[in-house]
Amino acid sequence: STVVPNIRIFAAALYDFVNVTFPEFAELNANNRSLCISNCYLEVSLIESTYRAARHFPNDLDTYFSSYTTIGSETLMDTFFNDCPYEINVEDAKNAARMNIRRTKCMNREPFHRVNPDDVEF
């Protein structure tokens, strides 16, 4: 799997960003620095993926990045779950995915679209 190495790369980038942006970060002990990064990791990842979706799909608020390289949308859900194991309730999985997509749209994509920050503002 490439997930763990990618998380490490992203976490290292967060450490670098925070060190440059907030000089007082260096004054924290290693445990507290690690806690800061792990506590904000998901939020920063969400903001970053929303930003990328806005740049790659500016007029399609229904498309988002579910991971760094995977896009999602309601229209993709029908084919996304095609190769699920038989013991998985595919309809429940599709409905849950659609619900998450709608929530992502109203909580992330739509507000980001209204603000529409440029690269410098972001």
XYZ file of N, CA and C in Angstrom:
366
model
N 0.834 -1.192 0.000
C 0.000 0.000 0.000
C 0.875 1.251 0.000
N 0.395 2.260 -0.683
C 1.124 3.531 -0.708
C 0.520 4.545 0.260
N -0.489 4.159 1.020
C -1.162 5.096 1.919
C -0.225 5.592 3.005
N 0.428 4.708 3.710
C 1.293 5.121 4.818
C 2.438 6.008 4.342
N 3.161 5.652 3.279
C 4.208 6.576 2.813
C 3.652 7.946 2.421
N 2.468 7.981 1.798
C 1.875 9.263 1.416
C 1.490 10.086 2.639
N 0.977 9.429 3.675
C 0.641 10.136 4.911
C 1.912 10.708 5.539
N 2.988 9.942 5.504
C 4.256 10.433 6.054
C 4.764 11.648 5.293
N 4.632 11.616 3.979
C 5.056 12.755 3.160
C 4.226 13.981 3.497
N 2.915 13.801 3.594
C 2.030 14.923 3.905
C 2.307 15.456 5.309
N 2.507 14.568 6.268
C 2.813 14.997 7.637
C 4.139 15.756 7.673
N 5.130 15.283 6.937
C 6.417 15.990 6.881
C 6.241 17.378 6.280
N 5.408 17.482 5.259
C 5.133 18.794 4.661
C 4.426 19.705 5.662
N 3.516 19.136 6.441
C 2.849 19.930 7.483
C 3.853 20.439 8.512
N 4.763 19.566 8.946
C 5.804 19.982 9.894
C 6.596 21.158 9.327
N 7.014 21.039 8.080
C 7.786 22.119 7.448
C 6.978 23.404 7.376
N 5.728 23.298 6.957
C 4.861 24.473 6.846
C 4.686 25.155 8.201
N 4.371 24.372 9.212
C 4.128 24.941 10.544
C 5.413 25.545 11.108
N 6.548 24.906 10.894
C 7.822 25.458 11.376
C 8.123 26.820 10.769
N 7.816 26.973 9.494
C 8.092 28.238 8.813
C 7.060 29.298 9.202
N 5.820 28.881 9.336
C 4.728 29.824 9.576
C 4.628 30.264 11.037
N 4.893 29.348 11.945
C 4.740 29.625 13.381
C 6.046 29.319 14.106
N 6.904 30.315 14.307
C 8.199 30.077 14.954
C 8.069 29.460 16.354
N 6.979 29.755 17.059
C 6.796 29.212 18.406
C 6.569 27.706 18.407
N 6.254 27.134 17.250
C 6.076 25.689 17.140
C 7.350 24.962 17.559
N 8.493 25.505 17.204
C 9.786 24.879 17.530
C 10.025 24.834 19.034
N 9.344 25.697 19.791
C 9.519 25.720 21.238
C 8.762 24.605 21.946
N 7.838 23.961 21.253
C 7.102 22.841 21.846
C 7.993 21.611 21.899
N 7.723 20.740 22.864
C 8.481 19.485 22.897
C 7.991 18.577 21.769
N 8.739 17.557 21.467
C 8.455 16.683 20.318
C 7.061 16.058 20.409
N 6.655 15.667 21.611
C 5.338 15.056 21.778
C 4.225 16.049 21.432
N 4.333 17.282 21.892
C 3.314 18.285 21.601
C 3.307 18.684 20.124
N 4.487 18.736 19.510
C 4.532 19.018 18.077
C 3.813 17.918 17.305
N 4.073 16.676 17.688
C 3.421 15.546 17.032
C 1.905 15.591 17.231
N 1.464 15.941 18.427
C 0.031 16.054 18.695
C -0.608 17.149 17.844
N 0.070 18.263 17.716
C -0.453 19.357 16.881
C -0.648 18.902 15.450
N 0.342 18.228 14.917
C 0.259 17.767 13.529
C -0.834 16.714 13.375
N -0.879 15.742 14.270
C -1.878 14.680 14.135
C -3.289 15.212 14.353
N -3.449 16.222 15.212
C -4.784 16.778 15.459
C -5.298 17.630 14.305
N -4.421 18.198 13.514
C -4.883 19.044 12.403
C -4.764 18.349 11.057
N -4.205 17.152 11.030
C -3.948 16.457 9.770
C -5.209 16.331 8.910
N -6.293 15.815 9.489
C -7.504 15.595 8.698
C -8.099 16.904 8.195
N -8.093 17.930 9.040
C -8.646 19.216 8.620
C -7.836 19.828 7.486
N -6.532 19.801 7.619
C -5.680 20.355 6.569
C -5.840 19.549 5.286
N -5.918 18.252 5.407
C -6.125 17.396 4.239
C -7.450 17.722 3.558
N -8.485 17.936 4.338
C -9.793 18.278 3.788
C -9.762 19.624 3.073
N -9.144 20.608 3.694
C -9.038 21.935 3.072
C -8.241 21.849 1.774
N -7.141 21.117 1.820
C -6.280 20.982 0.640
C -7.006 20.252 -0.488
N -7.741 19.194 -0.176
C -8.447 18.460 -1.224
C -9.607 19.287 -1.789
N -10.239 20.098 -0.945
C -11.299 20.992 -1.428
C -10.711 22.027 -2.372
N -9.558 22.555 -2.023
C -8.872 23.523 -2.878
C -8.528 22.892 -4.239
N -7.969 21.693 -4.219
C -7.617 21.029 -5.482
C -8.854 20.747 -6.324
N -9.948 20.307 -5.690
C -11.179 20.051 -6.426
C -11.700 21.340 -7.063
N -11.605 22.438 -6.318
C -12.056 23.728 -6.857
C -11.211 24.154 -8.049
N -9.930 23.817 -8.038
C -9.052 24.189 -9.150
C -9.231 23.262 -10.358
N -9.404 21.972 -10.114
C -9.534 21.008 -11.208
C -10.955 20.932 -11.767
N -11.953 21.186 -10.916
C -13.360 21.100 -11.320
C -14.098 22.356 -10.855
N -13.719 23.525 -11.358
C -14.265 24.776 -10.826
C -15.774 24.932 -11.000
N -16.338 24.342 -12.010
C -17.774 24.494 -12.264
C -18.565 23.231 -11.950
N -17.929 22.272 -11.331
C -18.584 21.011 -10.987
C -18.454 20.774 -9.489
N -19.388 21.315 -8.724
C -19.324 21.201 -7.268
C -19.662 19.795 -6.783
N -20.107 18.936 -7.681
C -20.441 17.566 -7.302
C -19.239 16.629 -7.338
N -18.113 17.110 -7.813
C -16.907 16.276 -7.887
C -15.907 16.752 -6.842
N -15.297 15.808 -6.165
C -14.357 16.113 -5.094
C -13.250 15.072 -5.094
N -12.214 15.311 -4.312
C -11.144 14.331 -4.150
C -11.405 13.543 -2.867
N -11.585 12.252 -2.999
C -11.776 11.410 -1.816
C -10.432 10.962 -1.240
N -9.399 11.059 -2.032
C -8.027 10.856 -1.573
C -7.159 11.734 -2.472
N -5.861 11.653 -2.320
C -5.012 12.550 -3.087
C -5.152 12.343 -4.591
N -5.393 11.110 -5.015
C -5.457 10.820 -6.451
C -6.794 10.250 -6.902
N -7.793 10.178 -6.031
C -9.077 9.572 -6.370
C -10.181 10.615 -6.311
N -10.922 10.740 -7.410
C -12.057 11.660 -7.391
C -13.329 10.881 -7.121
N -14.318 11.583 -6.604
C -15.609 10.977 -6.340
C -16.719 11.915 -6.762
N -17.860 11.331 -7.076
C -19.073 12.091 -7.376
C -20.236 11.108 -7.309
N -21.445 11.654 -7.218
C -22.607 10.768 -7.152
C -22.718 9.914 -8.411
N -22.389 10.489 -9.553
C -22.522 9.725 -10.799
C -21.508 8.592 -10.894
N -20.394 8.708 -10.201
C -19.378 7.649 -10.228
C -19.696 6.489 -9.284
N -20.621 6.687 -8.352
C -20.889 5.663 -7.345
C -21.421 4.367 -7.944
N -22.198 4.455 -9.003
C -22.742 3.230 -9.594
C -21.639 2.314 -10.102
N -20.616 2.878 -10.730
C -19.534 2.039 -11.248
C -18.454 1.787 -10.201
N -18.291 2.693 -9.236
C -17.249 2.541 -8.233
C -17.415 1.246 -7.436
N -18.635 0.879 -7.146
C -18.887 -0.302 -6.321
C -19.153 -1.568 -7.132
N -18.896 -1.539 -8.427
C -19.177 -2.700 -9.288
C -18.450 -3.967 -8.865
N -17.235 -3.858 -8.389
C -16.454 -5.067 -8.077
C -16.389 -5.361 -6.574
N -17.406 -4.918 -5.824
C -17.447 -5.222 -4.391
C -17.655 -6.715 -4.170
N -17.096 -7.243 -3.085
C -17.366 -8.648 -2.752
C -18.871 -8.861 -2.543
N -19.328 -10.060 -2.804
C -20.757 -10.363 -2.715
C -21.340 -10.136 -1.335
N -20.541 -10.303 -0.289
C -21.080 -10.165 1.062
C -21.311 -8.705 1.466
N -20.899 -7.766 0.645
C -21.109 -6.342 0.908
C -22.466 -5.924 0.350
N -23.235 -5.202 1.146
C -24.502 -4.661 0.664
C -24.178 -3.413 -0.164
N -24.140 -3.583 -1.463
C -23.709 -2.532 -2.379
C -24.647 -1.329 -2.319
N -25.935 -1.562 -2.210
C -26.882 -0.439 -2.156
C -26.664 0.400 -0.907
N -26.416 -0.245 0.229
C -26.113 0.516 1.454
C -24.823 1.313 1.292
N -23.826 0.706 0.661
C -22.551 1.398 0.441
C -22.750 2.600 -0.482
N -23.524 2.425 -1.556
C -23.790 3.535 -2.472
C -24.543 4.659 -1.772
N -25.543 4.293 -0.970
C -26.327 5.312 -0.266
C -25.471 6.073 0.739
N -24.607 5.369 1.453
C -23.713 6.040 2.406
C -22.741 6.960 1.688
N -22.226 6.504 0.550
C -21.300 7.326 -0.228
C -22.013 8.573 -0.750
N -23.218 8.401 -1.251
C -23.987 9.551 -1.755
C -24.264 10.557 -0.639
N -24.595 10.060 0.538
C -24.847 10.945 1.675
C -23.583 11.731 2.026
N -22.437 11.066 2.024
C -21.168 11.744 2.303
C -20.824 12.760 1.221
N -21.126 12.433 -0.019
C -20.860 13.355 -1.128
C -21.713 14.607 -0.981
N -22.988 14.430 -0.647
C -23.868 15.597 -0.450
C -23.385 16.454 0.712
N -22.938 15.801 1.779
C -22.419 16.540 2.941
C -21.130 17.281 2.567
N -20.260 16.628 1.802
C -19.027 17.276 1.348
C -19.344 18.499 0.506
N -20.346 18.362 -0.338
C -20.720 19.482 -1.203
C -21.220 20.671 -0.381
N -22.157 20.437 0.537
C -22.743 21.572 1.256
C -21.813 22.120 2.338
N -20.952 21.300 2.885
C -20.073 21.775 3.964
C -18.715 22.257 3.474
N -18.286 21.812 2.297
C -16.942 22.141 1.828
C -16.941 22.839 0.474
N -17.446 22.160 -0.539
C -17.335 22.707 -1.889
C -18.122 24.002 -2.071
N -19.376 24.054 -1.622
C -20.179 25.255 -1.830
C -19.616 26.476 -1.101
N -19.263 26.367 0.200
C -18.664 27.547 0.853
C -17.340 27.966 0.213
N -16.520 26.999 -0.167
C -15.247 27.310 -0.811
C -15.495 28.016 -2.142
N -16.515 27.562 -2.867
C -16.859 28.153 -4.153
C -17.318 29.611 -3.970
N -18.080 29.872 -2.906
C -18.537 31.244 -2.642
C -17.364 32.164 -2.329
N -16.421 31.683 -1.522
C -15.260 32.493 -1.149
C -14.294 32.598 -2.319
N -14.073 31.470 -2.994
C -13.204 31.381 -4.178
C -11.838 32.065 -3.988
N -11.056 31.588 -3.013
C -9.749 32.211 -2.793
C -8.791 31.950 -3.952
N -7.962 32.929 -4.247
C -6.940 32.683 -5.253
C -5.760 31.974 -4.571
N -4.724 31.690 -5.324
C -3.593 30.935 -4.776
C -2.940 31.645 -3.592
N -2.820 32.954 -3.658
C -2.190 33.702 -2.576
C -3.070 33.689 -1.333
N -4.364 33.896 -1.494
C -5.269 33.883 -0.347
C -5.322 32.500 0.303
N -5.288 31.470 -0.531
C -5.329 30.126 0.028
C -4.075 29.864 0.841
